[in-house]
PDB file of C-alpha atoms in Angstrom:
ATOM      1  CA  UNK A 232       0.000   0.000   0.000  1.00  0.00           C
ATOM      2  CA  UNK A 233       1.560   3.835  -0.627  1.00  0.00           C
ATOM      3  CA  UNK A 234       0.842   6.521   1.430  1.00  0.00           C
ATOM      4  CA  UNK A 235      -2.266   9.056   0.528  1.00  0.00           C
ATOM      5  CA  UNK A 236      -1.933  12.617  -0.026  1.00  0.00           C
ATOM      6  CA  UNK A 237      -3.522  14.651   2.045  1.00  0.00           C
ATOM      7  CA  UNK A 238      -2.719  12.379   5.055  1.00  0.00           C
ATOM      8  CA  UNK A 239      -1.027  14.696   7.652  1.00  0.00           C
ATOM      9  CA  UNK A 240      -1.589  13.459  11.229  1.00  0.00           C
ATOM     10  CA  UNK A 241      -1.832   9.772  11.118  1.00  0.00           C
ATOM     11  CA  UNK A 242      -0.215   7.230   8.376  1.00  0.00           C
ATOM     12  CA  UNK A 243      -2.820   6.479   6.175  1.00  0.00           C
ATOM     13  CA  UNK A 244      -2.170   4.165   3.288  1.00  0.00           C
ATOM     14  CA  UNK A 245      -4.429   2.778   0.107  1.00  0.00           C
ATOM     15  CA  UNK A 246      -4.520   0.518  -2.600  1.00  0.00           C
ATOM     16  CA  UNK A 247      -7.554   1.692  -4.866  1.00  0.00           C
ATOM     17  CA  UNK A 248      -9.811  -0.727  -3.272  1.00  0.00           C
ATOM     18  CA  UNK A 249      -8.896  -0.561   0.999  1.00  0.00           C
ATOM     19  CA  UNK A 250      -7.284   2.722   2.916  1.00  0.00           C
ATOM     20  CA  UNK A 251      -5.954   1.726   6.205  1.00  0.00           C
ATOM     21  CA  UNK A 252      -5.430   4.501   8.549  1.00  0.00           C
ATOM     22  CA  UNK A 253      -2.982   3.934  12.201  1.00  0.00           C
ATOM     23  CA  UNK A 254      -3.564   6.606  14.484  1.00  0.00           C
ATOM     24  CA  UNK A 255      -0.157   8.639  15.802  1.00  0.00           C
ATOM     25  CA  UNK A 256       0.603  11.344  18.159  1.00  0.00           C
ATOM     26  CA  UNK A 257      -1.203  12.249  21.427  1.00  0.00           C
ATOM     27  CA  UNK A 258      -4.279  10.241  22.301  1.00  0.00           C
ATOM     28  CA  UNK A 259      -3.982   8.282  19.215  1.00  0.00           C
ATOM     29  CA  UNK A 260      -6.768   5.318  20.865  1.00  0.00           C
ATOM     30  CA  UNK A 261      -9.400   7.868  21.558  1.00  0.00           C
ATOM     31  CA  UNK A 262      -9.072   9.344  18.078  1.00  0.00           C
ATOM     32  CA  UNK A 263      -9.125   5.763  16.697  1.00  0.00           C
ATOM     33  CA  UNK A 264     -11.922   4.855  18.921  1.00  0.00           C
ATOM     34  CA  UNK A 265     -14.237   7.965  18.015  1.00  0.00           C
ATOM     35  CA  UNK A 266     -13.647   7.624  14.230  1.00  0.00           C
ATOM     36  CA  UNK A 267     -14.532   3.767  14.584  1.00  0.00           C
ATOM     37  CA  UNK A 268     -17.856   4.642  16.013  1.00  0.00           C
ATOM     38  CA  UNK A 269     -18.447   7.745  14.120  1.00  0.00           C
ATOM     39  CA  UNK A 270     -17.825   5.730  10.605  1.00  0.00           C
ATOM     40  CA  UNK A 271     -20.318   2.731  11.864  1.00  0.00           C
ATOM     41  CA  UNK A 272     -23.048   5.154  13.387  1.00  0.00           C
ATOM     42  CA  UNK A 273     -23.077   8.024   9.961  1.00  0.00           C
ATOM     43  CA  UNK A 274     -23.126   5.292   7.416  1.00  0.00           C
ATOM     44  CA  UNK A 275     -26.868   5.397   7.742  1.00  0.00           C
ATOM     45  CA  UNK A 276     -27.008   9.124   7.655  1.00  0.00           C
ATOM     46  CA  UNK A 277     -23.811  10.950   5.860  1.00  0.00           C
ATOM     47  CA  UNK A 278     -21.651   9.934   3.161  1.00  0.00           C
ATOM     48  CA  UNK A 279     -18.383   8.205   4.938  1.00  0.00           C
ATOM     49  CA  UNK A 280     -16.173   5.486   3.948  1.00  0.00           C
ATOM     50  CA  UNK A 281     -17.509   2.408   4.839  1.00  0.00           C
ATOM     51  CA  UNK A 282     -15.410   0.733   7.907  1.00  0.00           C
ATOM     52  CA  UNK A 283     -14.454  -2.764   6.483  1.00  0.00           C
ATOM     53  CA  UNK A 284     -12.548  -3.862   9.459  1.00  0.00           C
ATOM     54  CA  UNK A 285     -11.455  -2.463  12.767  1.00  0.00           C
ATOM     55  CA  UNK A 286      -8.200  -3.596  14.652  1.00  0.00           C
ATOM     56  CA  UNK A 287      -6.392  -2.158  18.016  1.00  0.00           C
ATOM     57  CA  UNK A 288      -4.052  -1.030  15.386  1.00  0.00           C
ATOM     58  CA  UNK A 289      -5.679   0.809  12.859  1.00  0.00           C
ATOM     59  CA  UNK A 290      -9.024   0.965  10.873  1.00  0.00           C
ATOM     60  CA  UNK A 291      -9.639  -0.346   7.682  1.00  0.00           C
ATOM     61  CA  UNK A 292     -11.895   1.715   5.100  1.00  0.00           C
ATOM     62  CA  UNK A 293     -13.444   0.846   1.502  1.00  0.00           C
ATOM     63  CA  UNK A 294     -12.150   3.328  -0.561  1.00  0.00           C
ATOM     64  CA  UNK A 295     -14.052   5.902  -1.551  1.00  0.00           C
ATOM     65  CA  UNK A 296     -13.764   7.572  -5.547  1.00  0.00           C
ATOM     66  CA  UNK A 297     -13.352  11.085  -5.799  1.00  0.00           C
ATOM     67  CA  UNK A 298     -11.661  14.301  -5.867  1.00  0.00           C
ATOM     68  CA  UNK A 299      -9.918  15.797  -2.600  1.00  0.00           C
ATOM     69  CA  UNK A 300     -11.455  19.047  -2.135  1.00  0.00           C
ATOM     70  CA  UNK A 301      -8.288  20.865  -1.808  1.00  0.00           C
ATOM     71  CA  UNK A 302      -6.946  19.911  -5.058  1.00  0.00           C
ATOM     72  CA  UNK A 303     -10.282  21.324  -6.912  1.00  0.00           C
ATOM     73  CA  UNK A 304      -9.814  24.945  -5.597  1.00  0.00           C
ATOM     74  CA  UNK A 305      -6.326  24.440  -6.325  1.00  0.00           C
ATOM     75  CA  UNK A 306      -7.829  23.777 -10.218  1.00  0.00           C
ATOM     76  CA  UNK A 307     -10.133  26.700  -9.832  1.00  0.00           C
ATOM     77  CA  UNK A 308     -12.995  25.662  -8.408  1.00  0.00           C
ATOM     78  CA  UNK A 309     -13.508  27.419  -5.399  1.00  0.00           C
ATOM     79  CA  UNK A 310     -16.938  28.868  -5.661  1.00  0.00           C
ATOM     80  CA  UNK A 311     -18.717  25.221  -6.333  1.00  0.00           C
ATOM     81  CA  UNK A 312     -16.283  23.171  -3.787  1.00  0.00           C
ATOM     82  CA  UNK A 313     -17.197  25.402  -1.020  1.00  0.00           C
ATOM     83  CA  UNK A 314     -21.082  25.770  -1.968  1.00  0.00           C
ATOM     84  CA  UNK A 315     -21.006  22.398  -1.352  1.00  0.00           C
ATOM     85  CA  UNK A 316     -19.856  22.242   1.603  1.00  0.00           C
ATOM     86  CA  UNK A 317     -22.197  24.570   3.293  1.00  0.00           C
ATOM     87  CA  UNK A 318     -25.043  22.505   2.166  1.00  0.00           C
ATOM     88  CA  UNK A 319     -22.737  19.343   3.458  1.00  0.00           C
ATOM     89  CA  UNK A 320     -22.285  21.235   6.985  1.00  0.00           C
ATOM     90  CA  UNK A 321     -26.160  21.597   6.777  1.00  0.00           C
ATOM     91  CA  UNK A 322     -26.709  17.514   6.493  1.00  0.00           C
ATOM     92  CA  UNK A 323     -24.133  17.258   9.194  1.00  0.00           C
ATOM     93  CA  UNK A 324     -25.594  19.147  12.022  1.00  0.00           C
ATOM     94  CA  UNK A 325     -29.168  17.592  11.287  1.00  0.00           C
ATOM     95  CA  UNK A 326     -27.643  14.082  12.503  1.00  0.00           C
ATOM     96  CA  UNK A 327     -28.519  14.074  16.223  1.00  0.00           C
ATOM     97  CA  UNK A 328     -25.224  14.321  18.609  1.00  0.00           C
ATOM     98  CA  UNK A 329     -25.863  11.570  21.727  1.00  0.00           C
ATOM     99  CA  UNK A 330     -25.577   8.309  19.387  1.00  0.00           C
ATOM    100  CA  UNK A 331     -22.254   8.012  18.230  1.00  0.00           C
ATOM    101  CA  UNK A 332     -20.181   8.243  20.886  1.00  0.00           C
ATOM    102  CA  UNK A 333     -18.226   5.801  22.233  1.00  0.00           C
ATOM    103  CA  UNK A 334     -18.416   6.894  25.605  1.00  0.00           C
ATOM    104  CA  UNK A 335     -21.088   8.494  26.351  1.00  0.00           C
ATOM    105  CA  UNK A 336     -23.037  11.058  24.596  1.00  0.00           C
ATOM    106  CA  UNK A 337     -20.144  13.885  24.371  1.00  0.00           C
ATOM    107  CA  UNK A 338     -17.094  13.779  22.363  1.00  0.00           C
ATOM    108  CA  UNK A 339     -13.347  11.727  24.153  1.00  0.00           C
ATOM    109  CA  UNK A 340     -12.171  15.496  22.425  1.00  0.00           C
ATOM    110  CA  UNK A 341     -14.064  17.271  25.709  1.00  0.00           C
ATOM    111  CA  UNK A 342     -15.338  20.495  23.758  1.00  0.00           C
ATOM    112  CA  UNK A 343     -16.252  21.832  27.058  1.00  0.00           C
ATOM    113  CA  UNK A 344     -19.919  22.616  25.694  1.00  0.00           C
ATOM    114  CA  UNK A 345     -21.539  20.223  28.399  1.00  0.00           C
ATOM    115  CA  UNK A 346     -24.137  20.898  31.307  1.00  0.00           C
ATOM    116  CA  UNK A 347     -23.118  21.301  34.895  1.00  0.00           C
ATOM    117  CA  UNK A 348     -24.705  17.331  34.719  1.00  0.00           C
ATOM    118  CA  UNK A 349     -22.464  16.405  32.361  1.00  0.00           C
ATOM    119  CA  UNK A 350     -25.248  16.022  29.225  1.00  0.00           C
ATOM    120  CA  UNK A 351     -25.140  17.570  26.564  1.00  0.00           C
ATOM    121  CA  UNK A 352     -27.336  21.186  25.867  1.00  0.00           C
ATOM    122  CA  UNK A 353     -30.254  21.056  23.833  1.00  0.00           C
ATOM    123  CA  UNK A 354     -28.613  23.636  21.362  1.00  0.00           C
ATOM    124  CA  UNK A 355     -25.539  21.410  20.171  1.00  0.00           C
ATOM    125  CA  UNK A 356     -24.978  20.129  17.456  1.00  0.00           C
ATOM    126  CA  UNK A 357     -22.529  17.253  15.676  1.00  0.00           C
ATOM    127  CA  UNK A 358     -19.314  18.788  15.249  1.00  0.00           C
ATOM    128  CA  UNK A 359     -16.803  17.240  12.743  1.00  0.00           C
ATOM    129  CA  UNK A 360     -13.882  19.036  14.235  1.00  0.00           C
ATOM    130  CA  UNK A 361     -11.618  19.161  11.321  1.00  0.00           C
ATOM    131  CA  UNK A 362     -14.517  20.085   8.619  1.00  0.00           C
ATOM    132  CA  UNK A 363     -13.709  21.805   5.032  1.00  0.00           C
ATOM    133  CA  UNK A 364     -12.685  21.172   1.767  1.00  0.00           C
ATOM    134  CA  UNK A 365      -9.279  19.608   2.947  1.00  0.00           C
ATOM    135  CA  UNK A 366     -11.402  16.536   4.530  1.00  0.00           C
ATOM    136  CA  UNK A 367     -13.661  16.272   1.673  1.00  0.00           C
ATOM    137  CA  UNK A 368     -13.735  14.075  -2.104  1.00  0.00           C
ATOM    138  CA  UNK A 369     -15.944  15.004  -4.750  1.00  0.00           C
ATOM    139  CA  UNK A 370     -17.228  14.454  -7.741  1.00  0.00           C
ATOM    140  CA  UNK A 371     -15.569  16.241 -10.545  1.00  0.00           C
ATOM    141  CA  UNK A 372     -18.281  16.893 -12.606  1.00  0.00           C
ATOM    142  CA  UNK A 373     -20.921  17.319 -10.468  1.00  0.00           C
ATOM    143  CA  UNK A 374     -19.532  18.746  -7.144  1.00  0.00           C
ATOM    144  CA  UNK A 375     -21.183  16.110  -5.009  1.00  0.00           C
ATOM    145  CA  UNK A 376     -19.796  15.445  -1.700  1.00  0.00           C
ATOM    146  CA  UNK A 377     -19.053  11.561  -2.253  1.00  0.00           C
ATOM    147  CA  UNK A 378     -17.442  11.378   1.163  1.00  0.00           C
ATOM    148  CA  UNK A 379     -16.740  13.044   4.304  1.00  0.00           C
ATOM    149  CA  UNK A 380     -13.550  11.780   5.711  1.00  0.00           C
ATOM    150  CA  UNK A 381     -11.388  11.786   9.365  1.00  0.00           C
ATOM    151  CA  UNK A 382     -13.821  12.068  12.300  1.00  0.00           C
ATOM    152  CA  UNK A 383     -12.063  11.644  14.957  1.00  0.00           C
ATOM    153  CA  UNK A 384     -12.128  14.668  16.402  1.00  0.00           C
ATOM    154  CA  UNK A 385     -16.038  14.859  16.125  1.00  0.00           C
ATOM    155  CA  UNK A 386     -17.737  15.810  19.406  1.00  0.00           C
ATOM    156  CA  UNK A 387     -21.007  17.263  20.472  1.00  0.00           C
ATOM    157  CA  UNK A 388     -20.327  21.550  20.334  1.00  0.00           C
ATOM    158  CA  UNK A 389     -21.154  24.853  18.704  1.00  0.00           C
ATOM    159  CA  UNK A 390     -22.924  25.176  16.023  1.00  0.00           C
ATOM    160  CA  UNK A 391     -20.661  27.525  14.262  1.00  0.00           C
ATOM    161  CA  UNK A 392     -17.084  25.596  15.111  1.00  0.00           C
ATOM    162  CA  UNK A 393     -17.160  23.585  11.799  1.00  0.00           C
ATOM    163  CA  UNK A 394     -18.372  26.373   9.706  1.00  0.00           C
ATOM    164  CA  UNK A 395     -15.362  28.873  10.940  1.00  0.00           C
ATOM    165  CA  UNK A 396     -12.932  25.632  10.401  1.00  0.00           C
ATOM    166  CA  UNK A 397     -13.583  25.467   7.178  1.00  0.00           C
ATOM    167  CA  UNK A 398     -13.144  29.334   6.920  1.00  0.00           C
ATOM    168  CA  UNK A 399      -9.753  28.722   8.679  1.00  0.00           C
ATOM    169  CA  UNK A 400      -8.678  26.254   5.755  1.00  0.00           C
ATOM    170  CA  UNK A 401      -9.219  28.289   3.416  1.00  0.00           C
ATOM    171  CA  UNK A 402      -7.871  31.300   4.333  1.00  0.00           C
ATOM    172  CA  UNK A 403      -4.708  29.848   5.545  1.00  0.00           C
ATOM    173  CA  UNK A 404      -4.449  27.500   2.486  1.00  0.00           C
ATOM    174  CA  UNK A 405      -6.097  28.934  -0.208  1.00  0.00           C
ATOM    175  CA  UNK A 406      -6.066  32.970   0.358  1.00  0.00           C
ATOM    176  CA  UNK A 407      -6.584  33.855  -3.032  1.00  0.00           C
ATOM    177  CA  UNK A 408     -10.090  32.382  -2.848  1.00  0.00           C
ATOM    178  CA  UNK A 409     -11.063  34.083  -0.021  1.00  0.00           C
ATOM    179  CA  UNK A 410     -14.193  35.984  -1.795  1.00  0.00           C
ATOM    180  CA  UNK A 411     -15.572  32.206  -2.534  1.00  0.00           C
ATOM    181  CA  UNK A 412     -16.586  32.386   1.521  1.00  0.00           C
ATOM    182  CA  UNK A 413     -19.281  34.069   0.794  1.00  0.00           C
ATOM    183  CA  UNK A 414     -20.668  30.993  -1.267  1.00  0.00           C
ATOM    184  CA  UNK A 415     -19.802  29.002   1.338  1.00  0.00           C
ATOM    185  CA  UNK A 416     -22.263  31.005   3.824  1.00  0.00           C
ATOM    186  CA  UNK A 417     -24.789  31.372   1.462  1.00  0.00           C
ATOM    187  CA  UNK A 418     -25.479  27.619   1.162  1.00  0.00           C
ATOM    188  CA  UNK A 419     -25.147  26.651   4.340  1.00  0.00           C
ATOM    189  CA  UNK A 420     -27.831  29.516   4.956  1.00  0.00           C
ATOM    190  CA  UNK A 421     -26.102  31.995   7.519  1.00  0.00           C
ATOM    191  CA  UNK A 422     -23.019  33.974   8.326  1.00  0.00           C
ATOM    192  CA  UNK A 423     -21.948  34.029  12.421  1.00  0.00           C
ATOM    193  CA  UNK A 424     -20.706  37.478  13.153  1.00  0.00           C
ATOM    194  CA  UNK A 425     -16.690  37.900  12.251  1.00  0.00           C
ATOM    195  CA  UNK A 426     -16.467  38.085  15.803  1.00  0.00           C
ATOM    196  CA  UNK A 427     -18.011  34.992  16.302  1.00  0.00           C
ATOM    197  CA  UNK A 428     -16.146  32.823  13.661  1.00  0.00           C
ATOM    198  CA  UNK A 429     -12.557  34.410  14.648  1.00  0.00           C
ATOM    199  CA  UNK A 430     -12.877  33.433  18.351  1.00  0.00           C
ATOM    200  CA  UNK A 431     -13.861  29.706  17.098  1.00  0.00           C
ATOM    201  CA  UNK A 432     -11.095  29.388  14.996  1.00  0.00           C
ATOM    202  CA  UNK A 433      -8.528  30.667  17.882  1.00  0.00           C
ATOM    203  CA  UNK A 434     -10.248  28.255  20.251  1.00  0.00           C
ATOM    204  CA  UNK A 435      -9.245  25.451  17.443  1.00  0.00           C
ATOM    205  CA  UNK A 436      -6.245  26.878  16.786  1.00  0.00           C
ATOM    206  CA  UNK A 437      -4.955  27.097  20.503  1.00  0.00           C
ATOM    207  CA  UNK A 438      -6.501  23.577  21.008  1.00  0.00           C
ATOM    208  CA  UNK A 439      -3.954  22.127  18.332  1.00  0.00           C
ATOM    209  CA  UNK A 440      -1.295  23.917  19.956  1.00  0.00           C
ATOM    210  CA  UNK A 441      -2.149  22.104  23.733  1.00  0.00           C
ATOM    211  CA  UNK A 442      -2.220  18.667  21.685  1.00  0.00           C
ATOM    212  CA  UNK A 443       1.172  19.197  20.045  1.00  0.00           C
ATOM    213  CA  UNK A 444       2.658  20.771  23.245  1.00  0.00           C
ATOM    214  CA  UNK A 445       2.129  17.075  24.600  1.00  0.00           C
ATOM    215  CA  UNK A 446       4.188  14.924  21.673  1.00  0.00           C
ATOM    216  CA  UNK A 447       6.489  17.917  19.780  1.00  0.00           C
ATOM    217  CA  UNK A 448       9.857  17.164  21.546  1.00  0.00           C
ATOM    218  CA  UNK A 449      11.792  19.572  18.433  1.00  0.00           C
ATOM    219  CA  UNK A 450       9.184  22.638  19.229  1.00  0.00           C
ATOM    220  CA  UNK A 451       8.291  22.511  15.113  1.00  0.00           C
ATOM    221  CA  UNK A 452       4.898  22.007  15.534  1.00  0.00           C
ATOM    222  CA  UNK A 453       4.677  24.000  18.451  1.00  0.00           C
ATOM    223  CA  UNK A 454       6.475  26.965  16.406  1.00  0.00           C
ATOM    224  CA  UNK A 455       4.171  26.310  13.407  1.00  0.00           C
ATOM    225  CA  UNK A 456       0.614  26.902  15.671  1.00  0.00           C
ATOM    226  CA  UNK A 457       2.175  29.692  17.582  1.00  0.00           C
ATOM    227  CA  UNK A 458       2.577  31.106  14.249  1.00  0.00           C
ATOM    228  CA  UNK A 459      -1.104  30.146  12.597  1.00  0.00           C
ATOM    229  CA  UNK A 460      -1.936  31.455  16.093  1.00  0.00           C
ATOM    230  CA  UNK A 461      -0.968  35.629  15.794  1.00  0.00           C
ATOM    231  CA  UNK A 462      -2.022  35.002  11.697  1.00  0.00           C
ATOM    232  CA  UNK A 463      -5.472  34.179  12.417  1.00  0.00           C
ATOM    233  CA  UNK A 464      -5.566  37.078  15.236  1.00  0.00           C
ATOM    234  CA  UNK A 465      -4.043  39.508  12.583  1.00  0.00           C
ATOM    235  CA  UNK A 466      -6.837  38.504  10.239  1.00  0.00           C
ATOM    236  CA  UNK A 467     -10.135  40.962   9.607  1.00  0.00           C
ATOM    237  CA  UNK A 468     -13.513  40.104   7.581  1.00  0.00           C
TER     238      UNK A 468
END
């Protein structure tokens, strides 16, 4: 099997017909548990690989045909990549939260949008945690989402976190397509104040920053968030 682009956290490896993903870094079991029981709860609801087997060591997925979302805007289209993900983001906070968790009805990630009690408001909504065009494969010619892919940071939260994440991706990857937001926020059927989507992404941002802390003995990581860190705050609407 070779290694898939796009794969930047975990090694992930296909061979056109299986991709088999081992988890690495900090808390590499509870991201491989919450993925297994995302994949095996959303099958019924979103389009996700389908899990073919599940090991201690890493999950098997069928392989899924399409075009990674990052490498259409990178071949110009911006405008219909991210108008379908705001009607994807849609689909995905209509699939009720409590179900697919593996322990319990809140995310192993802890957003820290829970009750005194422990459950989980009646305002949340199913957060994908890494959501946008850089965790998405489409059709080329029709711009169909034909999977969502890498859940396992999904948890229970906000209902815009996902929608300023995917914001976050593409103004740190893709600046020049920055105006394209705006079709982004139009499908997906409103636009959170800048105020609103800035302080989600920092809360991200500084979250990814805690979790290298913990495994970045050489401080590159580290430097690289610290950096996306005063970018994003530098950043205006």
């Amino acid at each position: 099997m070779r290694p898939l682009r796009h794969g930047y956290t975990n090694d992930t490896r296909g061979d056109g017909s299986v991709v088999v993903k081992r988890y690495e870094g900090p808390d590499q079991m509870v991201r491989h548990r919450t993925e297994q029981a995302m994949l095996t709860h959303l099958r019924r609801h979103l389009p996700v690989p389908r899990l073919v087997r599940a090991t201690d060591a890493a999950l098997h997925m069928e392989h899924v045909a399409g075009v990674h979302g990052q490498e259409l805007i990178d071949a110009g289209h911006a405008t219909r990549v991210l108008r379908s993900c705001g009607e994807m983001l849609r689909r995905i906070q209509s699939v009720a939260v409590t179900p697919p968790f593996p322990e319990g009805p809140v995310s192993l990630q802890g957003s820290g949008f829970l009750e005194v009690d422990g459950t989980v408001p009646a305002d949340a909504v199913l957060v994908h945690g890494d959501f946008g065009p850089n965790n998405m494969l489409f059709d080329p010619d029709t711009f169909d989402v034909t999977a969502v892919l890498d859940w396992e940071w999904a948890h229970a939260g906000d209902i815009v976190e996902d929608l300023a994440w995917c914001e976050w991706i593409v103004r740190t990857h893709h600046a020049p397509e920055v105006a394209a937001l705006d079709d982004l926020f139009a499908a997906y059927g409103h636009r959170p104040s800048w105020t609103e989507r800035q302080d989600a992404m920092l809360v991200k941002c500084r979250a990814m920053l805690a979790l290298v802390e913990r495994g970045d003995q050489a401080g590159v990581g580290v430097r690289r968030w610290q950096q996306r860190i005063a970018v994003t705050l530098s950043w205006t609407e």
